[in-house]
Coordinates of N, CA and C and ligand atoms in Angstrom, one line a residue:
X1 N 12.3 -8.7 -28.7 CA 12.2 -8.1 -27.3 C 11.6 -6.7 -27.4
X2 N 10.9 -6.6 -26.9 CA 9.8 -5.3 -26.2 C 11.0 -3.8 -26.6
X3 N 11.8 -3.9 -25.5 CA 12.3 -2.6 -24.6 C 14.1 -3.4 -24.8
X4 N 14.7 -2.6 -25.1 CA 16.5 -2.5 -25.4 C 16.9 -2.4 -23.8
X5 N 16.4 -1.6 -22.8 CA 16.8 -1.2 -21.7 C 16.6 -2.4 -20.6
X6 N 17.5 -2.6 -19.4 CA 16.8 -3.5 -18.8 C 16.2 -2.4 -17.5
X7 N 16.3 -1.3 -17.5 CA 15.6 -0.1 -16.4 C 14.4 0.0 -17.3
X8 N 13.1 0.1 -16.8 CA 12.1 0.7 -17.7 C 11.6 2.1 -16.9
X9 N 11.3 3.1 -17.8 CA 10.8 4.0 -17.0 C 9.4 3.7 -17.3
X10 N 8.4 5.0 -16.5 CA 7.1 5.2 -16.4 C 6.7 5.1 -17.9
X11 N 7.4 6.1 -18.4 CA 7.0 6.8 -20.3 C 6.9 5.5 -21.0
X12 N 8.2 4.6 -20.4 CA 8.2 3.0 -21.9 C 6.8 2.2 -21.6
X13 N 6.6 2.2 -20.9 CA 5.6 1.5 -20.5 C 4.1 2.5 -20.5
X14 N 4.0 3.6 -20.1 CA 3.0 4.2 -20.4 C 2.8 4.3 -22.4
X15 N 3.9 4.3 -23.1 CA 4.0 4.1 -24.5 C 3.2 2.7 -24.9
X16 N 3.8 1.9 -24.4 CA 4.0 0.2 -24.5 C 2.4 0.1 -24.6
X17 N 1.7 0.8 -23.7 CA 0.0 0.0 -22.9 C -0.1 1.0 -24.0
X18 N -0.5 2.1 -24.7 CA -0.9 3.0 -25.6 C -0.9 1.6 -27.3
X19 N 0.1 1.3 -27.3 CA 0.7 0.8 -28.7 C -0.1 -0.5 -28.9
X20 N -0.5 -1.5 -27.4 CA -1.0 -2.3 -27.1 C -2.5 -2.0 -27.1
X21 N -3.0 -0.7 -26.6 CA -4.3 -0.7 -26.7 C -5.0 -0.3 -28.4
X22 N -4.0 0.4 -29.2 CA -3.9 0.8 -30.4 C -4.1 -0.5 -31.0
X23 N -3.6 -1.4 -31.1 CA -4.1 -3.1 -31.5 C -5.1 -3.7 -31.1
X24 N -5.1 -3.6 -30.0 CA -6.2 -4.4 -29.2 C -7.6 -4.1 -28.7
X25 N -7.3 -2.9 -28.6 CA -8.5 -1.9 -27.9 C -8.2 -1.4 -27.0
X26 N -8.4 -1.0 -25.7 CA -8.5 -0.3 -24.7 C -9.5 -0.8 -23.7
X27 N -9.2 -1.8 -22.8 CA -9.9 -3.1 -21.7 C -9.4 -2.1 -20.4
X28 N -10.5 -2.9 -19.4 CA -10.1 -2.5 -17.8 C -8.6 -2.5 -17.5
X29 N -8.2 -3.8 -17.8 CA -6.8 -3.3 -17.3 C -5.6 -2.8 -17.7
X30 N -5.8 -2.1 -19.2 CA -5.1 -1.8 -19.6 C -5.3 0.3 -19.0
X31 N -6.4 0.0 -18.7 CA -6.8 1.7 -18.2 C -5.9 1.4 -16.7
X32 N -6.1 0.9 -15.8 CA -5.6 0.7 -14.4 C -3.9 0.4 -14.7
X33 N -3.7 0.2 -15.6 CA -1.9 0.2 -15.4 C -1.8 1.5 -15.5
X34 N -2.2 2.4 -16.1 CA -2.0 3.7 -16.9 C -2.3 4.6 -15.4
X35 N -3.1 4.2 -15.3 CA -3.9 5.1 -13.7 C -3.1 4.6 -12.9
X36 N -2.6 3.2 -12.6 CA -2.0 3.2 -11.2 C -0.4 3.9 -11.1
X37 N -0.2 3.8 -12.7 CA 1.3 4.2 -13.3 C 1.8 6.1 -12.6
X38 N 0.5 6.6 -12.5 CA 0.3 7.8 -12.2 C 0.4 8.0 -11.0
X39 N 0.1 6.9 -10.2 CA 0.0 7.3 -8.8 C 1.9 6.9 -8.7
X40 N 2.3 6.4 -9.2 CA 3.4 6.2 -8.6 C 4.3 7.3 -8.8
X41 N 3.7 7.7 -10.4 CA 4.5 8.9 -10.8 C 4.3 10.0 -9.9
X42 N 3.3 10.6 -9.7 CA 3.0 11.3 -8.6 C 4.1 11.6 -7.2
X43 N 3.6 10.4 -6.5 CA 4.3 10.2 -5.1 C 5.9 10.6 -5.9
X44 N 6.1 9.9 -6.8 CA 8.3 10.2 -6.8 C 7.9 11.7 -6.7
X45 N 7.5 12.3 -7.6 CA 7.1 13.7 -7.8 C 7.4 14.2 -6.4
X46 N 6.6 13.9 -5.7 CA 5.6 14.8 -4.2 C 6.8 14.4 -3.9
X47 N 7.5 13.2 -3.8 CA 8.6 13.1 -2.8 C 9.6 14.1 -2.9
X48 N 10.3 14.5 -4.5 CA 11.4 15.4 -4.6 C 11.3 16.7 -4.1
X49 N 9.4 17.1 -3.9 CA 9.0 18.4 -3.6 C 9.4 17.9 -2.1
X50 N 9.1 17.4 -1.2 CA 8.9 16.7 0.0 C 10.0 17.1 1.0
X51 N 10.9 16.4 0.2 CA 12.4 16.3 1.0 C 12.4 15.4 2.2
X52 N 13.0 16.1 3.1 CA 13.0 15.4 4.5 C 11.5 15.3 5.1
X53 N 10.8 16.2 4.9 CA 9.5 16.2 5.5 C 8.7 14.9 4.9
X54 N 8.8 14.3 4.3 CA 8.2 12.9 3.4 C 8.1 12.3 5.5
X55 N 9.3 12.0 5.6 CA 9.3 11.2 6.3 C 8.8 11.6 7.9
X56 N 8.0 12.8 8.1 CA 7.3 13.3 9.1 C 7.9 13.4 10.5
X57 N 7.6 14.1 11.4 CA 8.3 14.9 12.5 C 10.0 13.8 12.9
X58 N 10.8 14.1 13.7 CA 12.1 14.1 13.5 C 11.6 12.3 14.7
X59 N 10.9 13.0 15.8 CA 11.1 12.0 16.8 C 9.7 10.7 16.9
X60 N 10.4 9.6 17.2 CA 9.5 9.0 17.4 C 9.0 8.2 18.0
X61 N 7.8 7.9 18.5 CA 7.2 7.1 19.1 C 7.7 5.8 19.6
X62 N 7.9 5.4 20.5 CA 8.1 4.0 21.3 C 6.8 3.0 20.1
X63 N 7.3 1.6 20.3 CA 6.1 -0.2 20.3 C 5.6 0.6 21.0
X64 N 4.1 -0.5 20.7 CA 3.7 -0.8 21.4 C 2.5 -2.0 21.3
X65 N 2.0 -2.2 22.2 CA 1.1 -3.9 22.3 C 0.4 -3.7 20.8
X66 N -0.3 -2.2 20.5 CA -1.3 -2.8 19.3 C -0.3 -2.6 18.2
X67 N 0.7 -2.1 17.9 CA 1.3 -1.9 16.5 C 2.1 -3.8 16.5
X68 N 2.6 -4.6 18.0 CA 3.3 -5.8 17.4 C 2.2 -6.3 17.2
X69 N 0.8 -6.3 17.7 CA -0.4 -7.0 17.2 C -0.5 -7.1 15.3
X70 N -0.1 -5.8 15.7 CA -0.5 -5.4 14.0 C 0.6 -6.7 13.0
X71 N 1.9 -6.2 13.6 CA 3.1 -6.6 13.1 C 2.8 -8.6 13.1
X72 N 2.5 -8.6 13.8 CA 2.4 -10.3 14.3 C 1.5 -11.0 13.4
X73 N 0.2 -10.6 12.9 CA -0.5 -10.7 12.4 C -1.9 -11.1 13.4
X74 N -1.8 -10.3 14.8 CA -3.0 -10.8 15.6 C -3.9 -9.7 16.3
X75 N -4.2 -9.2 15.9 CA -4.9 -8.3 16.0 C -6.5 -8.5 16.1
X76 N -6.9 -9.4 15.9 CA -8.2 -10.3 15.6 C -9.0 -10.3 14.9
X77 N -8.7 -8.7 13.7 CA -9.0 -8.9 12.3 C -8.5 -9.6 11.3
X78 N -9.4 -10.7 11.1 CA -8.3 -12.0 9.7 C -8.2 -11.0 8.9
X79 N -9.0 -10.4 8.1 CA -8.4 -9.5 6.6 C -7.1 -9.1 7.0
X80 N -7.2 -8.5 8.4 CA -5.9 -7.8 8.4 C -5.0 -8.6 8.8
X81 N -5.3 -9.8 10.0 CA -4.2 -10.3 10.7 C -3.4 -10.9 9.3
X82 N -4.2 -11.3 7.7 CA -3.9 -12.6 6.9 C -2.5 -11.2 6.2
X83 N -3.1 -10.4 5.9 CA -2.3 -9.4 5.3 C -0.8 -9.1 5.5
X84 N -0.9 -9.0 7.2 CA 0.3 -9.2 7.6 C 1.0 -10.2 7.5
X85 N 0.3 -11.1 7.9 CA 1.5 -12.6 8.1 C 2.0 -12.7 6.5
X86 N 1.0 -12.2 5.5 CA 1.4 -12.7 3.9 C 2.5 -11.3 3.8
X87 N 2.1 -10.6 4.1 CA 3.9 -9.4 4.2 C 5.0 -10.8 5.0
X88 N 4.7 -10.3 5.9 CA 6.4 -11.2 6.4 C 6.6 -12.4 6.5
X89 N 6.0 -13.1 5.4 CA 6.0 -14.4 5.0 C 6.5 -14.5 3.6
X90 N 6.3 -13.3 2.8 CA 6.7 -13.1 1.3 C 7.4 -11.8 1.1
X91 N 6.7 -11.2 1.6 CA 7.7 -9.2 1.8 C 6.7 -8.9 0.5
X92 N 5.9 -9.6 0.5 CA 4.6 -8.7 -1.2 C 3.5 -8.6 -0.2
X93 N 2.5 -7.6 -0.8 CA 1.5 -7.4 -0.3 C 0.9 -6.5 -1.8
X94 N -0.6 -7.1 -2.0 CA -1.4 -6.6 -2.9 C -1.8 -4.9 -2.5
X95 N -1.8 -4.1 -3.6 CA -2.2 -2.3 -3.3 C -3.5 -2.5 -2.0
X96 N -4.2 -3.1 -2.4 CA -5.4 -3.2 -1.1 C -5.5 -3.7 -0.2
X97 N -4.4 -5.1 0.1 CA -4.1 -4.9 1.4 C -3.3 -3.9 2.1
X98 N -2.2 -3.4 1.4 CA -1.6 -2.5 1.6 C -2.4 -1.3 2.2
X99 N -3.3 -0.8 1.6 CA -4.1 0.1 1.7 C -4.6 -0.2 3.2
X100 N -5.4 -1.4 3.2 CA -5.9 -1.5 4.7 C -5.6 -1.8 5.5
X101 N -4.2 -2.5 5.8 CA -3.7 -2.9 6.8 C -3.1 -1.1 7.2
X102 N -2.6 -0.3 6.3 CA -2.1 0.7 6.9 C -3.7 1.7 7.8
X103 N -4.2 1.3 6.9 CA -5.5 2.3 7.5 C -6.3 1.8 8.8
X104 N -5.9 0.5 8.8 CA -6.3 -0.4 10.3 C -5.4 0.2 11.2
X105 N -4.0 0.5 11.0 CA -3.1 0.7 12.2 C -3.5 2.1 12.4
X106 N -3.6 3.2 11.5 CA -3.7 4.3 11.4 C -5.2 4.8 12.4
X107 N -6.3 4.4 11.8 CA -7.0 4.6 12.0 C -8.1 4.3 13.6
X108 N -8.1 2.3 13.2 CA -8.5 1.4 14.5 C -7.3 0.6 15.4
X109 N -6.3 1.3 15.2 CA -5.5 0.7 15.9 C -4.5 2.1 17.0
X110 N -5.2 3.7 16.4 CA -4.8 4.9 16.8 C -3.2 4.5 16.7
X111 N -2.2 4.2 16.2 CA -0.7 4.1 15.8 C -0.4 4.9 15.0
X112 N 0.9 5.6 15.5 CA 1.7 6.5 14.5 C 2.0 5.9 13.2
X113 N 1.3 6.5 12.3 CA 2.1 6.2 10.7 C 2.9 5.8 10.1
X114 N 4.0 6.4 11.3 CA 5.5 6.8 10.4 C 5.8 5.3 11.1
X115 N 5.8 4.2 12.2 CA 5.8 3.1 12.7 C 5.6 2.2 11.7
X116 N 4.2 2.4 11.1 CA 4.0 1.6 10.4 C 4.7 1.3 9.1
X117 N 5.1 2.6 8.2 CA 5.6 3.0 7.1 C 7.0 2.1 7.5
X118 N 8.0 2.1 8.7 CA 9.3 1.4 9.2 C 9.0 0.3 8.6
X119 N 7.9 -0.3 9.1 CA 7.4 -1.8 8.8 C 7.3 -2.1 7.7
X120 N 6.7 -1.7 6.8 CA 6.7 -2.4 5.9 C 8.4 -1.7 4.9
X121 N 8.5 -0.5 5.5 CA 10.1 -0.3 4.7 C 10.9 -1.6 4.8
X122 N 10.7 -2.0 6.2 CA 11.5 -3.3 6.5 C 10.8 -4.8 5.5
X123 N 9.8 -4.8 5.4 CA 9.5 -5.9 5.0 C 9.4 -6.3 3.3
X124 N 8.9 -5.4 2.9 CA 8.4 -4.9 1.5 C 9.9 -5.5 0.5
X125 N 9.5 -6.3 -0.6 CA 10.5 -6.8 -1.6 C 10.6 -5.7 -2.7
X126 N 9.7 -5.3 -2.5 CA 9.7 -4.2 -3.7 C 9.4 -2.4 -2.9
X127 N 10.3 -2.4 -2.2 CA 10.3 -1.0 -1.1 C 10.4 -0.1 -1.9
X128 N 9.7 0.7 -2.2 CA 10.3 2.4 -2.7 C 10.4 3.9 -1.7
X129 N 11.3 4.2 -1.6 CA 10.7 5.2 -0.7 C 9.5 6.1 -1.0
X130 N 9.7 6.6 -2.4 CA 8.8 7.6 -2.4 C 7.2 7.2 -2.3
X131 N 6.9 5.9 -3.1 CA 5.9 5.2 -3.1 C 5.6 4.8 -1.6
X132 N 6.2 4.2 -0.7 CA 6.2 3.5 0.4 C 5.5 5.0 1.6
X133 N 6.2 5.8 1.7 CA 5.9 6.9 2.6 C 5.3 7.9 2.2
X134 N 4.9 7.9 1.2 CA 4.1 8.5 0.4 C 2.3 8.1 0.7
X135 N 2.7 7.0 0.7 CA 1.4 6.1 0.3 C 0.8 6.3 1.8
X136 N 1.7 6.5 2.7 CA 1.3 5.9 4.4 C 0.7 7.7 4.4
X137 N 1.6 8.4 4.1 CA 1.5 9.6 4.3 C -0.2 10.0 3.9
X138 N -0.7 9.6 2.9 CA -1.9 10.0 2.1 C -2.6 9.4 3.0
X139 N -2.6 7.9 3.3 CA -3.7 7.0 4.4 C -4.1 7.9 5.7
X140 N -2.4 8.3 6.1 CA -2.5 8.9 7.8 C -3.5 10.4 7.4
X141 N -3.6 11.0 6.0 CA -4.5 12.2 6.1 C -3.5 13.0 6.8
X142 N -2.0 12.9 6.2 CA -1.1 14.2 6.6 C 0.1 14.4 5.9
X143 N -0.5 14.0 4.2 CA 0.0 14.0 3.1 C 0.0 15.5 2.4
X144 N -0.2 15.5 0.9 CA -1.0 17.0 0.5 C -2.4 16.9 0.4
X145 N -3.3 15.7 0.8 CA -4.7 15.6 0.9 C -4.5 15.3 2.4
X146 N -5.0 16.3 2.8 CA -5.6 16.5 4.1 C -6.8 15.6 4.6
X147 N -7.7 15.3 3.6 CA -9.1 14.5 3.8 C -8.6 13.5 4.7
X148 N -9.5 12.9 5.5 CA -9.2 11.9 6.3 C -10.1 10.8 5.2
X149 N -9.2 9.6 5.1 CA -9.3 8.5 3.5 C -9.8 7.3 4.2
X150 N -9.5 7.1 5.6 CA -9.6 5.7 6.0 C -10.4 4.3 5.7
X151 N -10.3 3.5 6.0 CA -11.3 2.3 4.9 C -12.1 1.9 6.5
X152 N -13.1 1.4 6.1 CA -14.2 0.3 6.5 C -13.5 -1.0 6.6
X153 N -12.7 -1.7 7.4 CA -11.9 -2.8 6.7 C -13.0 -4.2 7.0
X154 N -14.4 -3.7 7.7 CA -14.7 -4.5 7.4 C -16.1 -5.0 6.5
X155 N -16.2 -3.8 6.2 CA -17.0 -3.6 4.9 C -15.8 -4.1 3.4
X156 N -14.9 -3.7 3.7 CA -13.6 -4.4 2.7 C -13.2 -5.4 2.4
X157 N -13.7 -6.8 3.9 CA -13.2 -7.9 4.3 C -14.3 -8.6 3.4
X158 N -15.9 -7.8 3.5 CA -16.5 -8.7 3.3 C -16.8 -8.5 1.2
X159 N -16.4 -7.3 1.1 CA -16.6 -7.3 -0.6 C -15.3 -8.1 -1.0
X160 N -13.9 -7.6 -0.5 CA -12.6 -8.4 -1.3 C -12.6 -10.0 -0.5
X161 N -13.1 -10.6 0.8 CA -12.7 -11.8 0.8 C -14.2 -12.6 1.6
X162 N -15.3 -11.8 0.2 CA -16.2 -12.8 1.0 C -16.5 -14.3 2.1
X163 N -16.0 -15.0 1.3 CA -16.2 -16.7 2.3 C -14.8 -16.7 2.9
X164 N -13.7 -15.9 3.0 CA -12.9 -16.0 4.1 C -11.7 -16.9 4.0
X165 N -11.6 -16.6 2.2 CA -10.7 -17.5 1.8 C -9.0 -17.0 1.8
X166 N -8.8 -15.9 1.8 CA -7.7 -15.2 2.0 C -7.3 -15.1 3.6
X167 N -7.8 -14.9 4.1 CA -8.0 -15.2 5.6 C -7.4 -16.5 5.8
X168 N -8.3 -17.6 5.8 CA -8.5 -18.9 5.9 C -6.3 -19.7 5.3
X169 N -6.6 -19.1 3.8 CA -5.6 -19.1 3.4 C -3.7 -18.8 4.6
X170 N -4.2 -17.6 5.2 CA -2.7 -17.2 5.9 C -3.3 -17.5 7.2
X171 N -4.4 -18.2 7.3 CA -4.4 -18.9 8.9 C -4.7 -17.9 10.4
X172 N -5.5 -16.9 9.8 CA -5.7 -15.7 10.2 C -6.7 -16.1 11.3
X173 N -6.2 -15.4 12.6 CA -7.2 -16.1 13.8 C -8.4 -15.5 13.5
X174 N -9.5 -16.2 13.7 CA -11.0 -15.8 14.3 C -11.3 -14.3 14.8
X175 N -12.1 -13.7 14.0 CA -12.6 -12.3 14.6 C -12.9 -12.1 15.6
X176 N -12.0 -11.1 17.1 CA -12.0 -10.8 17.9 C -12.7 -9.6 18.4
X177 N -13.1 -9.1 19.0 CA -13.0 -7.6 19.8 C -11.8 -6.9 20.0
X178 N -11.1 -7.8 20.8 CA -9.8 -7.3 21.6 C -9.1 -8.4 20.8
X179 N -8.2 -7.2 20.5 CA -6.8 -8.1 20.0 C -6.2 -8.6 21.1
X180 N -5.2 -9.5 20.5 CA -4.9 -10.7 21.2 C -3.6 -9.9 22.1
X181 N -2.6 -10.3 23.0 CA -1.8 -10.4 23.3 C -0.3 -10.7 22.2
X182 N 0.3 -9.2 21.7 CA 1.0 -10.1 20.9 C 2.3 -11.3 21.8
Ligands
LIG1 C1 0.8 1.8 2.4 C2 1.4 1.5 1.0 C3 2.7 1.3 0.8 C4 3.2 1.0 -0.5 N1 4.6 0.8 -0.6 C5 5.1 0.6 -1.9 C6 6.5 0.4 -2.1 O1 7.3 0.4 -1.1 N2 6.9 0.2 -3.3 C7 6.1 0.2 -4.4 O2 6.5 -0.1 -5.6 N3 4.8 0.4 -4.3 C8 4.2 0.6 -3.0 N4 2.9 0.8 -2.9 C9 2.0 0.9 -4.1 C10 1.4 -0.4 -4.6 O3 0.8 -1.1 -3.5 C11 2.3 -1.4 -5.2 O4 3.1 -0.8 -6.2 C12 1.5 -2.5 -5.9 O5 1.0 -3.3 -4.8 C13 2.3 -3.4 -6.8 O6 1.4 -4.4 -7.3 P1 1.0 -4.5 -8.8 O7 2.4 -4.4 -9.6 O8 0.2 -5.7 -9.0 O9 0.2 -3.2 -9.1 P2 -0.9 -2.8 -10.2 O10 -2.2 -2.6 -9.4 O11 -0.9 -3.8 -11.3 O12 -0.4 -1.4 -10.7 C14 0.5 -1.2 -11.8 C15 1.7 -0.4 -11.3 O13 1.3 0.9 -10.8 C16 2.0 1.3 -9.6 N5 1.2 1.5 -8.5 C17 0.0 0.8 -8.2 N6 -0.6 1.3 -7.1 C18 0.2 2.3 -6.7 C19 0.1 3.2 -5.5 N7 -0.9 3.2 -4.7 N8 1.2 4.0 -5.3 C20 2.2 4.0 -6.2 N9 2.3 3.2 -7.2 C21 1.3 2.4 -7.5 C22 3.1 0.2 -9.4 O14 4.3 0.6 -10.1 C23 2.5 -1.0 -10.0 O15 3.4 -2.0 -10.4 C24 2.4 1.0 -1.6 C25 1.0 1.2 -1.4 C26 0.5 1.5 -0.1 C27 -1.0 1.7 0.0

C-alpha cells in the first residue's frame, strides 16, 4: 500500500507524482495533477486569508427565471444545459464544465455568483468550500484577480464537444436564443 494514512494531504501526493515521475518520466498528466494540486492549494490558502469575505456581500439576491433555467438544465445552451442536468443527476461535474456552466450564469446569464456558488454547494459530491467559492469567486472577476476570465462557451462547446456527444448524451435541448421557460 502507497500511503499508511487514510487522509491524504496535498505534500503525499505532490511527493507520490515526483517518485512516480522519477521512474517513469514526467508525461502530461502527471504535470497537470501537480498544477491542478496547486490550484486547490491556493484557494484553501486565499480562503484562510478570506474569512467571511470568501463568501461575498452579506445580502442576497432573490431566483430568478434565468438562474432556475440555469439550475434545470434549460437554458438552450446543450454544453451547458448537459452540464447541469449531469450535476444533479450525479452531484460530479468535470473542472471545465464547472468552469463554464459558472461563467454562462455569471457572465450570459447576468446572475449573481454567490447564487450560483449555493448551487452547486448544494449539489456537488465532492463540495469544498474553499475550492467551491473560491473558484466561483475567480470566474465572477471578484476574487484577488480582478481580470474579467469569462469563457466563449460557445467556442468551448465546439472544441470540448464537437459532434454534440456530451450534449446528446444528457439529452440537452436544441440550441435556442431564448431560454426556455423554466
Ligand atoms: C466553479 C467551480 C467550483 C468548484 N468546486 C469544487 C468543490 O466544491 N470541490 C472540489 O474539490 N473542487 C472544486 N472545483 C475544482 C475542480 O473542478 C474539481 O476539483 C475537479 O473537477 C475534480 O476533478 P478531477 O479530480 O478529475 O481533477 P483533475 O483535473 O484530475 O485535477 C487533480 C486535482 O487537482 C485539484 N483541482 C483541479 N482543478 C482545480 C480547481 N480549479 N480548483 C481547485 N482544485 C482543483 C482537485 O483536487 C483534483 O482532484 C471547482 C471548480 C470550479 C470551476
Amino acid at each position: 500500500m502507497l500511503f499508511d494514512d487514510v487522509c491524504l494531504s496535498a505534500r503525499q501526493i505532490h511527493d507520490a507524482v515526483r517518485d512516480w515521475e522519477r521512474e517513469y518520466g514526467v508525461c502530461e498528466s502527471s504535470y497537470w495533477v501537480i498544477f491542478e494540486l496547486l490550484w486547490r492549494e491556493y484557494f484553501h490558502w486565499a480562503a484562510r486569508q478570506e474569512g467571511r469575505d470568501l463568501f461575498g456581500k452579506r445580502l442576497l439576491p432573490g431566483s430568478s427565471a434565468n438562474f432556475l433555467a440555469w439550475c434545470r438544465g434549460k437554458t438552450g445552451m446543450p454544453f451547458i444545459d448537459a452540464a447541469m442536468r449531469e450535476l444533479a443527476s450525479t452531484g460530479w461535474l468535470s473542472n471545465r464544465a464547472r468552469q463554464n456552466a459558472a461563467s454562462f450564469l455569471v457572465r450570459d446569464l447576468n446572475v449573481d455568483w454567490r447564487i450560483g456558488a449555493i448551487w452547486f454547494e448544494h449539489c456537488l459530491i465532492d463540495h469544498d468550500v474553499a475550492s467551491n467559492w473560491g473558484n466561483w469567486r475567480y470566474v465572477a472577476g471578484v476574487g484577488r484577480d480582478p481580470r474579467q476570465c469569462g469563457f466563449d462557451v460557445h467556442k468551448q462547446a465546439e472544441y470540448y464537444d464537437p459532434d454534440g456527444a456530451y450534449a446528446a448524451l444528457w439529452q440537452a435541448p436544441a440550441l435556442s436564443t431564448h431560454p426556455e421557460e423554466p
